Every structure is written in structure tokens, then in C-alpha cells.
mmCIF file with all atom_site columns, C-alpha atoms in Angstrom:
data_model
loop_
_atom_site.group_PDB
_atom_site.id
_atom_site.type_symbol
_atom_site.label_atom_id
_atom_site.label_alt_id
_atom_site.label_comp_id
_atom_site.label_asym_id
_atom_site.label_entity_id
_atom_site.label_seq_id
_atom_site.pdbx_PDB_ins_code
_atom_site.Cartn_x
_atom_site.Cartn_y
_atom_site.Cartn_z
_atom_site.occupancy
_atom_site.B_iso_or_equiv
_atom_site.pdbx_formal_charge
_atom_site.auth_seq_id
_atom_site.auth_comp_id
_atom_site.auth_asym_id
_atom_site.auth_atom_id
_atom_site.pdbx_PDB_model_num
ATOM 1   C CA . MET Q 1 1   ? 1.191   22.251 -8.172  1.00 88.00 ? 181 MET Q CA 1
ATOM 2   C CA . LYS Q 1 2   ? -0.461  21.157 -11.393 1.00 94.00 ? 182 LYS Q CA 1
ATOM 3   C CA . LEU Q 1 3   ? -0.448  17.494 -12.374 1.00 95.00 ? 183 LEU Q CA 1
ATOM 4   C CA . ILE Q 1 4   ? -0.892  16.386 -15.971 1.00 96.00 ? 184 ILE Q CA 1
ATOM 5   C CA . LEU Q 1 5   ? -1.833  12.763 -16.736 1.00 96.00 ? 185 LEU Q CA 1
ATOM 6   C CA . LYS Q 1 6   ? -1.125  11.744 -20.327 1.00 96.00 ? 186 LYS Q CA 1
ATOM 7   C CA . ASN Q 1 7   ? -2.631  8.706  -22.081 1.00 95.00 ? 187 ASN Q CA 1
ATOM 8   C CA . SER Q 1 8   ? -4.675  7.549  -19.080 1.00 92.00 ? 188 SER Q CA 1
ATOM 9   C CA . ASN Q 1 9   ? -7.937  7.811  -21.025 1.00 91.00 ? 189 ASN Q CA 1
ATOM 10  C CA . LYS Q 1 10  ? -6.374  5.951  -23.938 1.00 93.00 ? 190 LYS Q CA 1
ATOM 11  C CA . LEU Q 1 11  ? -4.680  3.090  -22.055 1.00 95.00 ? 191 LEU Q CA 1
ATOM 12  C CA . PHE Q 1 12  ? -7.137  2.402  -19.239 1.00 95.00 ? 192 PHE Q CA 1
ATOM 13  C CA . ASP Q 1 13  ? -10.819 1.606  -19.249 1.00 94.00 ? 193 ASP Q CA 1
ATOM 14  C CA . THR Q 1 14  ? -13.145 4.005  -17.430 1.00 94.00 ? 194 THR Q CA 1
ATOM 15  C CA . THR Q 1 15  ? -12.991 2.173  -14.095 1.00 95.00 ? 195 THR Q CA 1
ATOM 16  C CA . GLN Q 1 16  ? -9.208  1.828  -14.161 1.00 95.00 ? 196 GLN Q CA 1
ATOM 17  C CA . ASN Q 1 17  ? -8.840  5.489  -15.100 1.00 96.00 ? 197 ASN Q CA 1
ATOM 18  C CA . GLU Q 1 18  ? -10.927 6.521  -12.093 1.00 96.00 ? 198 GLU Q CA 1
ATOM 19  C CA . VAL Q 1 19  ? -8.753  4.340  -9.833  1.00 97.00 ? 199 VAL Q CA 1
ATOM 20  C CA . VAL Q 1 20  ? -5.614  5.951  -11.279 1.00 97.00 ? 200 VAL Q CA 1
ATOM 21  C CA . LYS Q 1 21  ? -7.001  9.423  -10.579 1.00 97.00 ? 201 LYS Q CA 1
ATOM 22  C CA . GLU Q 1 22  ? -7.979  8.445  -7.039  1.00 98.00 ? 202 GLU Q CA 1
ATOM 23  C CA . PHE Q 1 23  ? -4.519  6.938  -6.468  1.00 98.00 ? 203 PHE Q CA 1
ATOM 24  C CA . VAL Q 1 24  ? -2.853  10.124 -7.683  1.00 97.00 ? 204 VAL Q CA 1
ATOM 25  C CA . LYS Q 1 25  ? -4.927  12.171 -5.223  1.00 97.00 ? 205 LYS Q CA 1
ATOM 26  C CA . PHE Q 1 26  ? -3.899  9.736  -2.512  1.00 98.00 ? 206 PHE Q CA 1
ATOM 27  C CA . ILE Q 1 27  ? -0.152  9.898  -3.212  1.00 98.00 ? 207 ILE Q CA 1
ATOM 28  C CA . ARG Q 1 28  ? -0.285  13.682 -3.559  1.00 97.00 ? 208 ARG Q CA 1
ATOM 29  C CA . LYS Q 1 29  ? -1.475  13.794 0.066   1.00 96.00 ? 209 LYS Q CA 1
ATOM 30  C CA . GLN Q 1 30  ? 1.213   11.329 1.173   1.00 95.00 ? 210 GLN Q CA 1
ATOM 31  C CA . LEU Q 1 31  ? 4.115   13.063 -0.589  1.00 97.00 ? 211 LEU Q CA 1
ATOM 32  C CA . PRO Q 1 32  ? 3.075   16.482 -1.889  1.00 97.00 ? 212 PRO Q CA 1
ATOM 33  C CA . LEU Q 1 33  ? 5.115   17.932 -4.726  1.00 96.00 ? 213 LEU Q CA 1
ATOM 34  C CA . GLN Q 1 34  ? 5.642   21.638 -5.355  1.00 95.00 ? 214 GLN Q CA 1
ATOM 35  C CA . LYS Q 1 35  ? 6.452   21.792 -9.052  1.00 96.00 ? 215 LYS Q CA 1
ATOM 36  C CA . ASP Q 1 36  ? 4.096   21.000 -11.905 1.00 97.00 ? 216 ASP Q CA 1
ATOM 37  C CA . THR Q 1 37  ? 4.558   17.333 -12.768 1.00 97.00 ? 217 THR Q CA 1
ATOM 38  C CA . THR Q 1 38  ? 3.620   15.288 -15.825 1.00 98.00 ? 218 THR Q CA 1
ATOM 39  C CA . VAL Q 1 39  ? 2.858   11.566 -15.649 1.00 98.00 ? 219 VAL Q CA 1
ATOM 40  C CA . THR Q 1 40  ? 2.802   9.815  -19.007 1.00 97.00 ? 220 THR Q CA 1
ATOM 41  C CA . PHE Q 1 41  ? 1.511   6.271  -19.346 1.00 97.00 ? 221 PHE Q CA 1
ATOM 42  C CA . LEU Q 1 42  ? 3.173   4.293  -22.141 1.00 96.00 ? 222 LEU Q CA 1
ATOM 43  C CA . GLU Q 1 43  ? 2.216   1.160  -24.036 1.00 94.00 ? 223 GLU Q CA 1
ATOM 44  C CA . LYS Q 1 44  ? 5.829   0.342  -24.853 1.00 91.00 ? 224 LYS Q CA 1
ATOM 45  C CA . ARG Q 1 45  ? 8.954   1.077  -22.890 1.00 85.00 ? 225 ARG Q CA 1
ATOM 46  C CA . ASP Q 1 46  ? 11.842  2.970  -24.325 1.00 81.00 ? 226 ASP Q CA 1
ATOM 47  C CA . GLN Q 1 47  ? 15.455  1.843  -23.987 1.00 78.00 ? 227 GLN Q CA 1
ATOM 48  C CA . SER Q 1 48  ? 16.154  3.899  -20.881 1.00 81.00 ? 228 SER Q CA 1
ATOM 49  C CA . MET Q 1 49  ? 13.484  2.422  -18.608 1.00 88.00 ? 229 MET Q CA 1
ATOM 50  C CA . THR Q 1 50  ? 12.246  -0.833 -17.171 1.00 90.00 ? 230 THR Q CA 1
ATOM 51  C CA . THR Q 1 51  ? 8.668   -0.347 -15.925 1.00 94.00 ? 231 THR Q CA 1
ATOM 52  C CA . GLY Q 1 52  ? 9.011   3.344  -15.191 1.00 95.00 ? 232 GLY Q CA 1
ATOM 53  C CA . VAL Q 1 53  ? 11.371  6.273  -15.052 1.00 95.00 ? 233 VAL Q CA 1
ATOM 54  C CA . ARG Q 1 54  ? 11.562  9.745  -13.555 1.00 95.00 ? 234 ARG Q CA 1
ATOM 55  C CA . ARG Q 1 55  ? 13.224  12.275 -15.822 1.00 94.00 ? 235 ARG Q CA 1
ATOM 56  C CA . PRO Q 1 56  ? 14.328  15.900 -15.393 1.00 94.00 ? 236 PRO Q CA 1
ATOM 57  C CA . ASN Q 1 57  ? 11.709  18.644 -15.616 1.00 94.00 ? 237 ASN Q CA 1
ATOM 58  C CA . SER Q 1 58  ? 9.362   16.714 -13.310 1.00 96.00 ? 238 SER Q CA 1
ATOM 59  C CA . GLU Q 1 59  ? 8.397   14.053 -15.849 1.00 97.00 ? 239 GLU Q CA 1
ATOM 60  C CA . ILE Q 1 60  ? 7.366   10.525 -14.891 1.00 97.00 ? 240 ILE Q CA 1
ATOM 61  C CA . PHE Q 1 61  ? 6.845   7.724  -17.417 1.00 96.00 ? 241 PHE Q CA 1
ATOM 62  C CA . VAL Q 1 62  ? 5.070   4.473  -16.523 1.00 97.00 ? 242 VAL Q CA 1
ATOM 63  C CA . LEU Q 1 63  ? 4.718   1.321  -18.628 1.00 97.00 ? 243 LEU Q CA 1
ATOM 64  C CA . THR Q 1 64  ? 1.164   -0.111 -18.742 1.00 96.00 ? 244 THR Q CA 1
ATOM 65  C CA . SER Q 1 65  ? 1.255   -2.906 -21.310 1.00 92.00 ? 245 SER Q CA 1
ATOM 66  C CA . LYS Q 1 66  ? 0.431   -6.404 -20.038 1.00 90.00 ? 246 LYS Q CA 1
ATOM 67  C CA . ARG Q 1 67  ? 0.582   -5.351 -16.390 1.00 94.00 ? 247 ARG Q CA 1
ATOM 68  C CA . LEU Q 1 68  ? -1.938  -5.456 -13.574 1.00 95.00 ? 248 LEU Q CA 1
ATOM 69  C CA . LEU Q 1 69  ? -3.139  -2.035 -12.493 1.00 97.00 ? 249 LEU Q CA 1
ATOM 70  C CA . ILE Q 1 70  ? -1.711  -2.637 -9.005  1.00 97.00 ? 250 ILE Q CA 1
ATOM 71  C CA . ASP Q 1 71  ? 1.751   -3.003 -10.575 1.00 97.00 ? 251 ASP Q CA 1
ATOM 72  C CA . VAL Q 1 72  ? 1.309   0.109  -12.691 1.00 98.00 ? 252 VAL Q CA 1
ATOM 73  C CA . LEU Q 1 73  ? 0.373   2.066  -9.558  1.00 98.00 ? 253 LEU Q CA 1
ATOM 74  C CA . ARG Q 1 74  ? 3.355   0.679  -7.648  1.00 98.00 ? 254 ARG Q CA 1
ATOM 75  C CA . THR Q 1 75  ? 5.633   1.895  -10.438 1.00 98.00 ? 255 THR Q CA 1
ATOM 76  C CA . LEU Q 1 76  ? 3.908   5.281  -10.406 1.00 98.00 ? 256 LEU Q CA 1
ATOM 77  C CA . ALA Q 1 77  ? 4.389   5.538  -6.634  1.00 98.00 ? 257 ALA Q CA 1
ATOM 78  C CA . HIS Q 1 78  ? 8.056   4.521  -6.936  1.00 97.00 ? 258 HIS Q CA 1
ATOM 79  C CA . GLU Q 1 79  ? 8.768   7.182  -9.546  1.00 97.00 ? 259 GLU Q CA 1
ATOM 80  C CA . TRP Q 1 80  ? 6.715   9.707  -7.561  1.00 98.00 ? 260 TRP Q CA 1
ATOM 81  C CA . VAL Q 1 81  ? 9.068   9.116  -4.621  1.00 98.00 ? 261 VAL Q CA 1
ATOM 82  C CA . HIS Q 1 82  ? 12.018  9.827  -6.914  1.00 96.00 ? 262 HIS Q CA 1
ATOM 83  C CA . GLU Q 1 83  ? 10.377  13.087 -7.956  1.00 97.00 ? 263 GLU Q CA 1
ATOM 84  C CA . TYR Q 1 84  ? 9.808   13.920 -4.294  1.00 97.00 ? 264 TYR Q CA 1
ATOM 85  C CA . GLN Q 1 85  ? 13.498  13.208 -3.618  1.00 96.00 ? 265 GLN Q CA 1
ATOM 86  C CA . HIS Q 1 86  ? 14.399  15.760 -6.280  1.00 95.00 ? 266 HIS Q CA 1
ATOM 87  C CA . GLN Q 1 87  ? 11.857  18.409 -5.352  1.00 95.00 ? 267 GLN Q CA 1
ATOM 88  C CA . LYS Q 1 88  ? 11.923  18.207 -1.557  1.00 94.00 ? 268 LYS Q CA 1
ATOM 89  C CA . MET Q 1 89  ? 15.109  16.416 -0.538  1.00 93.00 ? 269 MET Q CA 1
ATOM 90  C CA . GLY Q 1 90  ? 17.635  18.148 -2.776  1.00 90.00 ? 270 GLY Q CA 1
ATOM 91  C CA . LEU Q 1 91  ? 18.584  15.238 -5.031  1.00 91.00 ? 271 LEU Q CA 1
ATOM 92  C CA . LYS Q 1 92  ? 20.106  16.578 -8.247  1.00 91.00 ? 272 LYS Q CA 1
ATOM 93  C CA . ASP Q 1 93  ? 19.721  15.151 -11.747 1.00 87.00 ? 273 ASP Q CA 1
ATOM 94  C CA . ASP Q 1 94  ? 23.484  15.002 -12.226 1.00 84.00 ? 274 ASP Q CA 1
ATOM 95  C CA . GLN Q 1 95  ? 24.057  12.974 -9.043  1.00 76.00 ? 275 GLN Q CA 1
ATOM 96  C CA . PRO Q 1 96  ? 24.761  9.292  -9.725  1.00 75.00 ? 276 PRO Q CA 1
ATOM 97  C CA . ILE Q 1 97  ? 22.250  6.944  -8.080  1.00 76.00 ? 277 ILE Q CA 1
ATOM 98  C CA . GLN Q 1 98  ? 22.977  3.339  -7.195  1.00 72.00 ? 278 GLN Q CA 1
ATOM 99  C CA . ASP Q 1 99  ? 20.267  1.536  -9.156  1.00 74.00 ? 279 ASP Q CA 1
ATOM 100 C CA . ILE Q 1 100 ? 20.074  -1.587 -6.991  1.00 79.00 ? 280 ILE Q CA 1
ATOM 101 C CA . GLY Q 1 101 ? 20.464  -1.466 -3.239  1.00 82.00 ? 281 GLY Q CA 1
ATOM 102 C CA . GLY Q 1 102 ? 21.309  2.208  -2.912  1.00 87.00 ? 282 GLY Q CA 1
ATOM 103 C CA . LYS Q 1 103 ? 19.645  4.489  -0.361  1.00 92.00 ? 283 LYS Q CA 1
ATOM 104 C CA . VAL Q 1 104 ? 17.754  6.527  -2.957  1.00 93.00 ? 284 VAL Q CA 1
ATOM 105 C CA . GLU Q 1 105 ? 16.406  3.459  -4.754  1.00 93.00 ? 285 GLU Q CA 1
ATOM 106 C CA . ASN Q 1 106 ? 15.591  1.610  -1.541  1.00 95.00 ? 286 ASN Q CA 1
ATOM 107 C CA . MET Q 1 107 ? 13.595  4.596  -0.298  1.00 96.00 ? 287 MET Q CA 1
ATOM 108 C CA . ALA Q 1 108 ? 11.578  4.637  -3.536  1.00 96.00 ? 288 ALA Q CA 1
ATOM 109 C CA . ASN Q 1 109 ? 11.006  0.872  -3.297  1.00 96.00 ? 289 ASN Q CA 1
ATOM 110 C CA . ALA Q 1 110 ? 9.883   1.020  0.321   1.00 97.00 ? 290 ALA Q CA 1
ATOM 111 C CA . LEU Q 1 111 ? 7.686   4.114  0.153   1.00 97.00 ? 291 LEU Q CA 1
ATOM 112 C CA . GLY Q 1 112 ? 6.182   3.105  -3.195  1.00 97.00 ? 292 GLY Q CA 1
ATOM 113 C CA . GLY Q 1 113 ? 5.136   -0.251 -1.751  1.00 97.00 ? 293 GLY Q CA 1
ATOM 114 C CA . ILE Q 1 114 ? 3.807   1.351  1.425   1.00 98.00 ? 294 ILE Q CA 1
ATOM 115 C CA . MET Q 1 115 ? 1.666   3.808  -0.530  1.00 98.00 ? 295 MET Q CA 1
ATOM 116 C CA . VAL Q 1 116 ? 0.153   1.035  -2.643  1.00 98.00 ? 296 VAL Q CA 1
ATOM 117 C CA . LYS Q 1 117 ? -0.666  -1.056 0.438   1.00 98.00 ? 297 LYS Q CA 1
ATOM 118 C CA . LYS Q 1 118 ? -2.197  1.934  2.234   1.00 98.00 ? 298 LYS Q CA 1
ATOM 119 C CA . PHE Q 1 119 ? -4.293  2.768  -0.829  1.00 98.00 ? 299 PHE Q CA 1
ATOM 120 C CA . GLU Q 1 120 ? -5.464  -0.829 -1.142  1.00 97.00 ? 300 GLU Q CA 1
ATOM 121 C CA . LYS Q 1 121 ? -6.553  -0.893 2.519   1.00 97.00 ? 301 LYS Q CA 1
ATOM 122 C CA . GLU Q 1 122 ? -8.242  2.486  2.344   1.00 97.00 ? 302 GLU Q CA 1
ATOM 123 C CA . PHE Q 1 123 ? -10.073 1.705  -0.918  1.00 97.00 ? 303 PHE Q CA 1
ATOM 124 C CA . PRO Q 1 124 ? -11.004 -2.008 -0.872  1.00 95.00 ? 304 PRO Q CA 1
ATOM 125 C CA . LYS Q 1 125 ? -13.750 -1.247 -3.399  1.00 95.00 ? 305 LYS Q CA 1
ATOM 126 C CA . HIS Q 1 126 ? -11.032 -1.076 -6.091  1.00 96.00 ? 306 HIS Q CA 1
ATOM 127 C CA . GLU Q 1 127 ? -9.792  -4.636 -5.639  1.00 94.00 ? 307 GLU Q CA 1
ATOM 128 C CA . ASN Q 1 128 ? -11.250 -5.917 -8.922  1.00 93.00 ? 308 ASN Q CA 1
ATOM 129 C CA . ALA Q 1 129 ? -9.778  -3.049 -10.916 1.00 95.00 ? 309 ALA Q CA 1
ATOM 130 C CA . LEU Q 1 130 ? -6.401  -3.395 -9.203  1.00 96.00 ? 310 LEU Q CA 1
ATOM 131 C CA . TYR Q 1 131 ? -6.047  -7.129 -9.784  1.00 94.00 ? 311 TYR Q CA 1
ATOM 132 C CA . GLY Q 1 132 ? -7.990  -7.640 -12.999 1.00 86.00 ? 312 GLY Q CA 1
ATOM 133 C CA . GLU Q 1 133 ? -5.830  -8.165 -16.044 1.00 55.00 ? 313 GLU Q CA 1
ATOM 134 C CA . HIS Q 1 134 ? -5.008  -5.100 -18.067 1.00 51.00 ? 314 HIS Q CA 1
ATOM 135 C CA . GLU Q 1 135 ? -4.134  -5.474 -21.728 1.00 52.00 ? 315 GLU Q CA 1
ATOM 136 C CA . SER Q 1 136 ? -3.374  -2.489 -23.878 1.00 49.00 ? 316 SER Q CA 1
#
């Protein structure tokens, strides 16, 4: 599985970019994907997303503007879980998903939060990067 990160060099400083790459390695071990996946970091959200969205063709979009890195990574993990649900659990793009309180969304909320907490405990050296303000 190939992973493409778009705009990470543009929207994050060097330290934050290294943390993002380390986090991606970490979540790939937690929930491995089979298909090539693209993660695009955005300065501005489009109309069809809040802080992130998973789209067909294994595309993940994550908002970075005026957010702490820890929150950006939580969104990335959440959308990664959605991609995992599609690739490994048989969720289809044409299946309606209950946005708030549904099983699919609750799984992404729970596992996304767990992955961020595990990463934070395993890599305490990144605390400053995770909680320092990030302006793009």
C-alpha cells in the first residue's frame, strides 16, 4: 500500500511535518490499509466537510488552519478509520451513514481518539509540537 501525503511540507513546519509522518507510520501499524491512499491537508475546508472527510477512491482530506496539531492528527485518525471501514470491513460508498451517534461514526470517533492517545503516550517527545499553536 502506497500512501501519498499532500501539502504537509507546505502547511506544517519541519518539526510538525516529522510528527505527522511518524503518526502516519503509527496508525498504519494500528489499522493497516491495503489500497493506495492519499491524505491531503487543506488550509480551508470545502462545503462538504467539517474538519475532515473521507471520500471514494481512498482519499482523505484534513483541515489544518488554526488548529492544534493534536486535533489535526485526531481528525486524520478518524478519517483513517473510515477508510479502514471501507477497505477492510466492507462499508460501501453508497451506504448511508448516520453522521451523529451511528455505529460507523462512533467507531471512527472511538478508535481515532484511542490512536491519538496511544501515540501521545508512546512519543512524549512530541508534546510541544502536538500542543503548540499551528497557524497556516
